[in-house]
Short mmCIF file of N, CA and C in Angstrom, two decimals:
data_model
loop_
_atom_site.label_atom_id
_atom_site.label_comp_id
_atom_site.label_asym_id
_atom_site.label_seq_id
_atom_site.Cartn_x
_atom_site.Cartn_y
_atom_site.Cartn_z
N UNK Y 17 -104.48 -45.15 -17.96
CA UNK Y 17 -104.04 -45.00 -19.32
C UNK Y 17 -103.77 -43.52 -19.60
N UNK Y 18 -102.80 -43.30 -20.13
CA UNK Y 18 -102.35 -41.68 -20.63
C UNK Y 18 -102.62 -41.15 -22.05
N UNK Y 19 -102.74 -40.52 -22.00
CA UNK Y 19 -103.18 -40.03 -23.38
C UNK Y 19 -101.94 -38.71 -23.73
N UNK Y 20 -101.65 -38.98 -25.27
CA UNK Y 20 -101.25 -38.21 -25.61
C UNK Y 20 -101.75 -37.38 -26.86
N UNK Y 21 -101.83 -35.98 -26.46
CA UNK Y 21 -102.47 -35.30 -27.42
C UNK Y 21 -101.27 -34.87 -28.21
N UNK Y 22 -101.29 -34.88 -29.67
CA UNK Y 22 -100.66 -34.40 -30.90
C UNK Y 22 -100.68 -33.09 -31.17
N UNK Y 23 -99.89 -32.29 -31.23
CA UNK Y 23 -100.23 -30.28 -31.74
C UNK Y 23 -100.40 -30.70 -32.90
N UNK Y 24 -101.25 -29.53 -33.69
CA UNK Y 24 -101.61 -30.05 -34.76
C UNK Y 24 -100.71 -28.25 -35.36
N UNK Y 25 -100.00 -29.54 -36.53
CA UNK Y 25 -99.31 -28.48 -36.96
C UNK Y 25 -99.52 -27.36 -38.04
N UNK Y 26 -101.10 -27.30 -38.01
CA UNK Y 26 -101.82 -26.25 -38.39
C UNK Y 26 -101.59 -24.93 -37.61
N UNK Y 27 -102.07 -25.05 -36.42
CA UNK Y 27 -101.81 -24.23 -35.02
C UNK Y 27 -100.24 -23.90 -34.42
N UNK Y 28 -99.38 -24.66 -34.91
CA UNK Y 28 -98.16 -23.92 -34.90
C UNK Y 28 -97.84 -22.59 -35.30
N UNK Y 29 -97.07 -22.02 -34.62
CA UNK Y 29 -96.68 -20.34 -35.21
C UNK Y 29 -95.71 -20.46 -35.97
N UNK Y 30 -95.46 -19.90 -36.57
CA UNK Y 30 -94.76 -19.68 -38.01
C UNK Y 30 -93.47 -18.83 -37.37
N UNK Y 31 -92.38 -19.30 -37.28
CA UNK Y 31 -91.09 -18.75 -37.22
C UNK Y 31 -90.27 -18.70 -38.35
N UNK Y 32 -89.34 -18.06 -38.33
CA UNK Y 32 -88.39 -17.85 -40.00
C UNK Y 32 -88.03 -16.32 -40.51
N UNK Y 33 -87.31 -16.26 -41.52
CA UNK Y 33 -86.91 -14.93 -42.42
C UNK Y 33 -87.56 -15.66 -43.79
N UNK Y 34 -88.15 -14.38 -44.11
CA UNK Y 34 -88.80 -14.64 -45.26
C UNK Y 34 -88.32 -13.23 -46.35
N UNK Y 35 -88.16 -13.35 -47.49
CA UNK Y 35 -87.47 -12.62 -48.65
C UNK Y 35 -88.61 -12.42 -49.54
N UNK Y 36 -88.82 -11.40 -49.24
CA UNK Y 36 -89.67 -11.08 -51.07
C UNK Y 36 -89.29 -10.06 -51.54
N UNK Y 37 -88.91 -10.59 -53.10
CA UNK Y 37 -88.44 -10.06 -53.93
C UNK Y 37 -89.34 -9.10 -54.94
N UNK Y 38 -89.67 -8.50 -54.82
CA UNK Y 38 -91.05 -7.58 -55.40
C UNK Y 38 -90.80 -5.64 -55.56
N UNK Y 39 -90.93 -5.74 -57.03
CA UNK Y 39 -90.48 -4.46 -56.82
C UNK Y 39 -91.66 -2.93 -56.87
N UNK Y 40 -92.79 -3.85 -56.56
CA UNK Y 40 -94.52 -2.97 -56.20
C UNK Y 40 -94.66 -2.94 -54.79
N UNK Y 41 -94.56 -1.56 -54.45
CA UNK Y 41 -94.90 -0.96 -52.88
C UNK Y 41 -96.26 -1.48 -52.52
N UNK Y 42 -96.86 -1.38 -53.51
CA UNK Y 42 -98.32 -2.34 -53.01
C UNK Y 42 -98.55 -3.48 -52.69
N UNK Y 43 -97.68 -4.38 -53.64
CA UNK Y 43 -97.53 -5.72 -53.43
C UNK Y 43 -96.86 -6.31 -52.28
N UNK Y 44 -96.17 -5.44 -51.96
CA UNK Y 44 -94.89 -5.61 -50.78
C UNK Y 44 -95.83 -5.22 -48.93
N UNK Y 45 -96.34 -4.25 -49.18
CA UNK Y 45 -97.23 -3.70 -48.61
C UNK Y 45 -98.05 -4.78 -47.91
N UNK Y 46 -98.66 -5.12 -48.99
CA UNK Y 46 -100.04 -6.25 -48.39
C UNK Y 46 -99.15 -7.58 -47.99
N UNK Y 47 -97.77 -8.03 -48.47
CA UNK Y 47 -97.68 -9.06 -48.00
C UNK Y 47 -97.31 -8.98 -46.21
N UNK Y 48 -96.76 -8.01 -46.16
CA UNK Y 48 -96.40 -6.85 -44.81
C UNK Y 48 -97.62 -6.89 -43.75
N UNK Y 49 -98.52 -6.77 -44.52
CA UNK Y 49 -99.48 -6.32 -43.65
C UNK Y 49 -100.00 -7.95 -42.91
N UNK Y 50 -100.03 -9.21 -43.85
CA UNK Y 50 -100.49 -10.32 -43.88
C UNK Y 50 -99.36 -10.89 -42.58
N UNK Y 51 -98.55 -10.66 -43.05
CA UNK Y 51 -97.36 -11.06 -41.91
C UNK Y 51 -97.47 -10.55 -40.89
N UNK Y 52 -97.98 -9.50 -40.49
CA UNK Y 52 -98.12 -9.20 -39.18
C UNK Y 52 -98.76 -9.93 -38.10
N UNK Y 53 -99.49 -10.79 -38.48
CA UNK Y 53 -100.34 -11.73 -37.79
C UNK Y 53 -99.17 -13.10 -37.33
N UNK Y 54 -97.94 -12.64 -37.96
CA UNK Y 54 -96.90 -13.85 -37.61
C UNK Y 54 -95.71 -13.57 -36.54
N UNK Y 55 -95.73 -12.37 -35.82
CA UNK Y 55 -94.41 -12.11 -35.39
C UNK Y 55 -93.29 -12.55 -35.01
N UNK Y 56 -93.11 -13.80 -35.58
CA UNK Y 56 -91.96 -14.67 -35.32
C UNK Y 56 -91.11 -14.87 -36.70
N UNK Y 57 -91.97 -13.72 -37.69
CA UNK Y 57 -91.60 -14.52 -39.33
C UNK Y 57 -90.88 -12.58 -39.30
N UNK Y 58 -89.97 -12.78 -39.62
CA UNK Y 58 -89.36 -11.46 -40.00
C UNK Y 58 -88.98 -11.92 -41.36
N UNK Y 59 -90.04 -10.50 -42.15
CA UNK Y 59 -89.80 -9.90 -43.41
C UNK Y 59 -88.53 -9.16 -43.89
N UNK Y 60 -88.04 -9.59 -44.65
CA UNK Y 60 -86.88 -8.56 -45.41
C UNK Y 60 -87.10 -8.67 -47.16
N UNK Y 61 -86.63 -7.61 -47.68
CA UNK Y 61 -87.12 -6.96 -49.01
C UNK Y 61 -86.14 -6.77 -50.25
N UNK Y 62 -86.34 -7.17 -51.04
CA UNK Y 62 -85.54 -6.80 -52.65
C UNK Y 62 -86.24 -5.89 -53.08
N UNK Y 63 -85.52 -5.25 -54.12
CA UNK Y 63 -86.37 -4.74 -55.22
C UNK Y 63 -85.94 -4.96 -56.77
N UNK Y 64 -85.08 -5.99 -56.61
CA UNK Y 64 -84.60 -6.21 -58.07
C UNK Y 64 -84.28 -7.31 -57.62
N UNK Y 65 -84.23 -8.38 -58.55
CA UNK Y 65 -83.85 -9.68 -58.88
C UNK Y 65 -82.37 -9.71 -58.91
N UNK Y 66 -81.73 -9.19 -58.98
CA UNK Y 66 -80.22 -9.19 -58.62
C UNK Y 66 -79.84 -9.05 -56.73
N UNK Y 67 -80.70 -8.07 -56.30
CA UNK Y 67 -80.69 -7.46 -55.19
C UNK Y 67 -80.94 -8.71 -54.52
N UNK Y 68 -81.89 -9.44 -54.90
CA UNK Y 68 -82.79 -10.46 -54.02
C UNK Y 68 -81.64 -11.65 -54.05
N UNK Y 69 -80.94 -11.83 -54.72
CA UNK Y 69 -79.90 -12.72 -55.01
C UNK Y 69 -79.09 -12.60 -54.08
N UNK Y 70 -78.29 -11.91 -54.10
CA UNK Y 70 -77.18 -10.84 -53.05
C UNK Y 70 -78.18 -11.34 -51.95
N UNK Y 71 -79.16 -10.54 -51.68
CA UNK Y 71 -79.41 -11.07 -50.10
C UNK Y 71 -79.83 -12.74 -49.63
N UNK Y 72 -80.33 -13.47 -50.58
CA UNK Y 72 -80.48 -14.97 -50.40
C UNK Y 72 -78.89 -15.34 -50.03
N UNK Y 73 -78.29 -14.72 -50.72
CA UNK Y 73 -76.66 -15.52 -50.04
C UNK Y 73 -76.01 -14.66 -48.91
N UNK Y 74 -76.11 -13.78 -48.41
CA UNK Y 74 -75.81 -12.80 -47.44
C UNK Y 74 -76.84 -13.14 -46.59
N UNK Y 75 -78.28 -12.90 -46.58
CA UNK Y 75 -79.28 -13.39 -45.36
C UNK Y 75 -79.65 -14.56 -44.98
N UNK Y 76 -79.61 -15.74 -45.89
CA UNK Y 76 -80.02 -16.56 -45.77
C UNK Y 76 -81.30 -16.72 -45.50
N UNK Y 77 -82.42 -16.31 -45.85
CA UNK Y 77 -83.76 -16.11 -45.64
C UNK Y 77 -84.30 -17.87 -45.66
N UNK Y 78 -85.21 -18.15 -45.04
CA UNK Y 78 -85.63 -19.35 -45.07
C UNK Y 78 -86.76 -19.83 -46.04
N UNK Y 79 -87.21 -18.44 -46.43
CA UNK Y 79 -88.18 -19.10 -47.49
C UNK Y 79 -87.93 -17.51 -48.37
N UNK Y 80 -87.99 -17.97 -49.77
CA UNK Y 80 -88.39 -16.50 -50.61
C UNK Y 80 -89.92 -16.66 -51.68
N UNK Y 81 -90.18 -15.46 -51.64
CA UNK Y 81 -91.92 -15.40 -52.31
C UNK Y 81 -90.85 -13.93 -53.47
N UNK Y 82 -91.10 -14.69 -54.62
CA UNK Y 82 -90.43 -13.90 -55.97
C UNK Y 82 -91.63 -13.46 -56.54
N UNK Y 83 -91.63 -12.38 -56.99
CA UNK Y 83 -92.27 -11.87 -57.87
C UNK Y 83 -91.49 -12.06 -59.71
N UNK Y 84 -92.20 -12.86 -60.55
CA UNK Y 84 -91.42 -12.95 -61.87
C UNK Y 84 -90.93 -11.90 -62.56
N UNK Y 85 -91.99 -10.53 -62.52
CA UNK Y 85 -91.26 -9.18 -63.59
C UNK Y 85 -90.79 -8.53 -62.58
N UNK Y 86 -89.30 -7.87 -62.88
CA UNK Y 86 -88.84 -7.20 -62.15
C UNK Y 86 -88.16 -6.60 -62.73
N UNK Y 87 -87.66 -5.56 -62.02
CA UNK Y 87 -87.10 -4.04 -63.02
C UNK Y 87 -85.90 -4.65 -63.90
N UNK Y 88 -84.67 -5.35 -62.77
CA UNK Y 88 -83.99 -5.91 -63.80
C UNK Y 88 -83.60 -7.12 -64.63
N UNK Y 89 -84.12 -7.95 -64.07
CA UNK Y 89 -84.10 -9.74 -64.58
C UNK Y 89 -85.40 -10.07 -64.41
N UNK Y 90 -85.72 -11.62 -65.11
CA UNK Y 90 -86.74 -12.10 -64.82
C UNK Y 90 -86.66 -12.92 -63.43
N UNK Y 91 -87.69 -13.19 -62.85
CA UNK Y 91 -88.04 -14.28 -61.53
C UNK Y 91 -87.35 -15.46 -62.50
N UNK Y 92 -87.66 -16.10 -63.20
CA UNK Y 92 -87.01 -16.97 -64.01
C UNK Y 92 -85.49 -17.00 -64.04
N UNK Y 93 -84.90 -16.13 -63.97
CA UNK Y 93 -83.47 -15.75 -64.30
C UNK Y 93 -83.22 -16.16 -62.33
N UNK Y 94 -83.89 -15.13 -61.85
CA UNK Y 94 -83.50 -15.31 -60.07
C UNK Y 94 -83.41 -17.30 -60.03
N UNK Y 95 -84.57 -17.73 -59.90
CA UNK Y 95 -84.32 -18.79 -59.89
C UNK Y 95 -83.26 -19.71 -60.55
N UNK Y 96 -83.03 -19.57 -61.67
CA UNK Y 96 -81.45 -20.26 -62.35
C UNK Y 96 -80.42 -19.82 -61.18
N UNK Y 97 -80.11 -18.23 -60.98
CA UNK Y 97 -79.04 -18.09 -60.45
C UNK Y 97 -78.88 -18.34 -58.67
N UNK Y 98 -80.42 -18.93 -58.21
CA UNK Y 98 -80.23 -19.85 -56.61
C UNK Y 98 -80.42 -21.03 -57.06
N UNK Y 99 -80.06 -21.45 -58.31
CA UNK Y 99 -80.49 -23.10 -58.26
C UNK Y 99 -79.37 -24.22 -57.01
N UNK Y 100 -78.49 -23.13 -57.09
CA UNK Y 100 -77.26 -23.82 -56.13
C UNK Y 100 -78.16 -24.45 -54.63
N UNK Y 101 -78.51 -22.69 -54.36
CA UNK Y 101 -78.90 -22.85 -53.08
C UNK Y 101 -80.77 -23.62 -52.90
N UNK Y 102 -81.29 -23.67 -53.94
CA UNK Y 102 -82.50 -24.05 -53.84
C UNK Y 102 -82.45 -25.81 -54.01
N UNK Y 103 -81.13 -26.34 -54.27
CA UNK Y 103 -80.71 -27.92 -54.39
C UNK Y 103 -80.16 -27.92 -53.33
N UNK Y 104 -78.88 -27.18 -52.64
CA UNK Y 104 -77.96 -27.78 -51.86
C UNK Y 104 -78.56 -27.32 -50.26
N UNK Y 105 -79.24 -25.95 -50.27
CA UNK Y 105 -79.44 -25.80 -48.97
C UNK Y 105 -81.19 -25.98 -49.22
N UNK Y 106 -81.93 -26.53 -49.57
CA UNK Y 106 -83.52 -26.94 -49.82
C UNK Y 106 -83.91 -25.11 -49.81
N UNK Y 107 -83.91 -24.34 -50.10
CA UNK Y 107 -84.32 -22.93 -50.05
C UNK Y 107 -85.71 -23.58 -50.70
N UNK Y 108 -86.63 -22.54 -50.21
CA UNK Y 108 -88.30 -22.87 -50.53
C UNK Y 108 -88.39 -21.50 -51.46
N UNK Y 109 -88.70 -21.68 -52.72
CA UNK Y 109 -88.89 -20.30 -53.77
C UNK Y 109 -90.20 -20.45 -53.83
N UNK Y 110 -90.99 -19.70 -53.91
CA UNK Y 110 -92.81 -19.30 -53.99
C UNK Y 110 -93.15 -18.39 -55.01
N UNK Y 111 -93.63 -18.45 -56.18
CA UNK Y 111 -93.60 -17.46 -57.19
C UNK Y 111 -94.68 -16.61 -56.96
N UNK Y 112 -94.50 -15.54 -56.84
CA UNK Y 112 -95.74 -14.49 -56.84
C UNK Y 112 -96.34 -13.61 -58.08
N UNK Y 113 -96.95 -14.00 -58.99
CA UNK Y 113 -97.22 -13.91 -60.48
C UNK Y 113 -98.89 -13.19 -60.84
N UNK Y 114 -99.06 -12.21 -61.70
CA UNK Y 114 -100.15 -11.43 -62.14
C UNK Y 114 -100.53 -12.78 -62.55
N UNK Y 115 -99.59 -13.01 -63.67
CA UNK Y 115 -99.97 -14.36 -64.63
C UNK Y 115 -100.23 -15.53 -64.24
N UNK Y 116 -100.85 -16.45 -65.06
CA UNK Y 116 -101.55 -17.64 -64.93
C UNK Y 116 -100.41 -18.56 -65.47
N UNK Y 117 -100.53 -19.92 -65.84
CA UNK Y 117 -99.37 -20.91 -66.30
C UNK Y 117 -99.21 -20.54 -67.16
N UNK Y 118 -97.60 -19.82 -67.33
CA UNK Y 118 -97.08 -19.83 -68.73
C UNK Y 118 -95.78 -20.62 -68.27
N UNK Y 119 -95.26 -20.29 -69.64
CA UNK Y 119 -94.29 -21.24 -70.16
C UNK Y 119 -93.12 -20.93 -68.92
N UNK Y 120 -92.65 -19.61 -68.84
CA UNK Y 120 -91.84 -18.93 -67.55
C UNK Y 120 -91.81 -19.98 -66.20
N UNK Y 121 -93.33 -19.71 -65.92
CA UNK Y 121 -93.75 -20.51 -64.66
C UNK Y 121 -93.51 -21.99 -64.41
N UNK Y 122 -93.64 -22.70 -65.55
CA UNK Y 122 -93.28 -23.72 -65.74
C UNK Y 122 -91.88 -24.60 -65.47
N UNK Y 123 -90.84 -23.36 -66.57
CA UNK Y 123 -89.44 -23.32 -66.44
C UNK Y 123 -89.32 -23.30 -65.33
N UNK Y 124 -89.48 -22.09 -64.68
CA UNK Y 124 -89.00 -21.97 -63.11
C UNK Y 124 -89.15 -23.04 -61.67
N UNK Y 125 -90.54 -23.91 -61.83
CA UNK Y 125 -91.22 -24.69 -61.43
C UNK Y 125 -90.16 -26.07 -61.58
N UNK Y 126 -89.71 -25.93 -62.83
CA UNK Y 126 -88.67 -27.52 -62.93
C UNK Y 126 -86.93 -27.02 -62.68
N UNK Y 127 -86.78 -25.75 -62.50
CA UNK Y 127 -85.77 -25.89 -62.00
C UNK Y 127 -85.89 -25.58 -60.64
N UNK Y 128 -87.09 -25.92 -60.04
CA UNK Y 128 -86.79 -26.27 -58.26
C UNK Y 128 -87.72 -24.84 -57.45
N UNK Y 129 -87.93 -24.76 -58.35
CA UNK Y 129 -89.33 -23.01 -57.51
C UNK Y 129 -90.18 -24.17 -57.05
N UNK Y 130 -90.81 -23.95 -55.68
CA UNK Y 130 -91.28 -24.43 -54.77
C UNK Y 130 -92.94 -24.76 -55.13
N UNK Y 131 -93.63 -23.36 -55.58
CA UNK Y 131 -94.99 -23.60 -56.21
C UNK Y 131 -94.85 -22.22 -56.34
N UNK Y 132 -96.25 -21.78 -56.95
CA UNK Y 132 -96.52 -20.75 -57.63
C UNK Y 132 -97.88 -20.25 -56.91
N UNK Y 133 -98.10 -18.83 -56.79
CA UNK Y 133 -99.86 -18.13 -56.64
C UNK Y 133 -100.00 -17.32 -57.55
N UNK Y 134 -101.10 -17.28 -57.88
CA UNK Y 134 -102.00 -15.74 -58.65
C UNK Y 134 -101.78 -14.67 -58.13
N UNK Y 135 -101.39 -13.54 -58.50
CA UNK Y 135 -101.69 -12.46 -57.77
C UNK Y 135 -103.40 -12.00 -58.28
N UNK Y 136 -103.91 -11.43 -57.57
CA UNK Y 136 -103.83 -11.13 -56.62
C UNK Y 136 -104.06 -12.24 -55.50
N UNK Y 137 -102.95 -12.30 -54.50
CA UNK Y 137 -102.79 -13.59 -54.04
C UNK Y 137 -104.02 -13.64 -52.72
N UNK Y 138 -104.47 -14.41 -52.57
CA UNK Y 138 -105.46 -14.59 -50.87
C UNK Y 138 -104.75 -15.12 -50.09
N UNK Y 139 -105.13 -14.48 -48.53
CA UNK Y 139 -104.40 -14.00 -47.51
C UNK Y 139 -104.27 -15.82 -47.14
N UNK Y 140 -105.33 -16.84 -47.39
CA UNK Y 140 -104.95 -18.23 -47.05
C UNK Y 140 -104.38 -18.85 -48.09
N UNK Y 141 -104.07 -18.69 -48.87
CA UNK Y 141 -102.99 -19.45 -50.08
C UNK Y 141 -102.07 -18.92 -49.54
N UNK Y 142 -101.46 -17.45 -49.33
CA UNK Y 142 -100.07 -17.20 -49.11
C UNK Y 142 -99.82 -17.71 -47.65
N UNK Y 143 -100.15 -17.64 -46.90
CA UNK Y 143 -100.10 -18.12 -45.67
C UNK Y 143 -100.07 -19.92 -45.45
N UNK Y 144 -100.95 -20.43 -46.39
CA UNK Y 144 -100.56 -22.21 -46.46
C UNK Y 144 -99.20 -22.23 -46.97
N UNK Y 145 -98.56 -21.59 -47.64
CA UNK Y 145 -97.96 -21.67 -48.61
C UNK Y 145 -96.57 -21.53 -47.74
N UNK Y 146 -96.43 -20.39 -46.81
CA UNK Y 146 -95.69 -19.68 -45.86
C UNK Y 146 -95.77 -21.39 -44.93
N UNK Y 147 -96.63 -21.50 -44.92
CA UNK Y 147 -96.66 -22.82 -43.62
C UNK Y 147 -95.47 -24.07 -44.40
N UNK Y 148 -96.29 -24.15 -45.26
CA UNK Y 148 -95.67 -25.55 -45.78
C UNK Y 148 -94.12 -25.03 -45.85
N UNK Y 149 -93.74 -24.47 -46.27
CA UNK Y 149 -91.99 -24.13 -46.40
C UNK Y 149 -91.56 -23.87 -45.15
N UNK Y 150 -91.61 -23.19 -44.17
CA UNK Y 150 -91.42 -23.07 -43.15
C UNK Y 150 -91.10 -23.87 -42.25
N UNK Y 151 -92.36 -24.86 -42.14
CA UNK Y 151 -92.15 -26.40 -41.43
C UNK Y 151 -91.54 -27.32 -42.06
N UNK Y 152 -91.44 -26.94 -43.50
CA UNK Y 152 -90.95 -28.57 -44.76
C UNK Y 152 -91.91 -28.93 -44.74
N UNK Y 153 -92.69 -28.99 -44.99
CA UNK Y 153 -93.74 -29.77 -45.41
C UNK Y 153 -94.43 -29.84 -46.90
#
């Protein structure tokens, strides 16, 4: 009798382009630093919600982690203007927020943002979070 063992797709490595849109060197920083433990996930960077736009359609990043306040639009606003690509090509949006549920979060959430974290975010929420979009799941 043969046995077949299952990978468990916990233990999978994390491949992909990932976009964060964040316009705090600190914030950007630590997500940088968290990713390093992934070297198959290449990071690329906004710093404005317009910027991050432009590159979702120029890079095609496979997953984006938004930060809502940003120098020039809201995360709210980013999301309306990928709703194209967050329906037609499944883009995974991840909100990265000081704030707790507001009304913003909400909005953004029903027009197709993927889920939401607290900042200050923990290194295993952003990383489940990184998993599940990555694989679809």
């Amino acid at each position: 009798m043969t046995t077949v063992l299952q990978a468990d797709p916990a233990a999978a490595e994390l491949s992909g382009k990932v976009l964060y849109i964040e316009d705090q060197t600190t914030n950007y920083a630590l997500v940088e630093a968290i990713l390093t433990q992934h070297p198959k996930v290449q990071l690329i960077h906004a710093e404005t919600g317009l910027e991050g736009v432009r590159m979702v359609r120029s890079e095609r990043p496979d997953f984006v982690l938004l930060d809502m306040h940003l120098p020039d639009i809201s995360g709210l606003d980013v999301v309306r203007m990928l709703s194209d690509e967050i329906a037609e090509h499944q883009l995974r949006v991840t909100i990265l927020t000081a704030d707790s549920l507001t009304l913003d979060i909400i909005k953004a959430m029903s027009l197709g943002a993927f889920e939401y974290l607290v900042k200050p975010v923990r290194v295993q929420a952003l990383e489940s979070s990184m998993r599940r979009a990555l694989t679809r799941q």
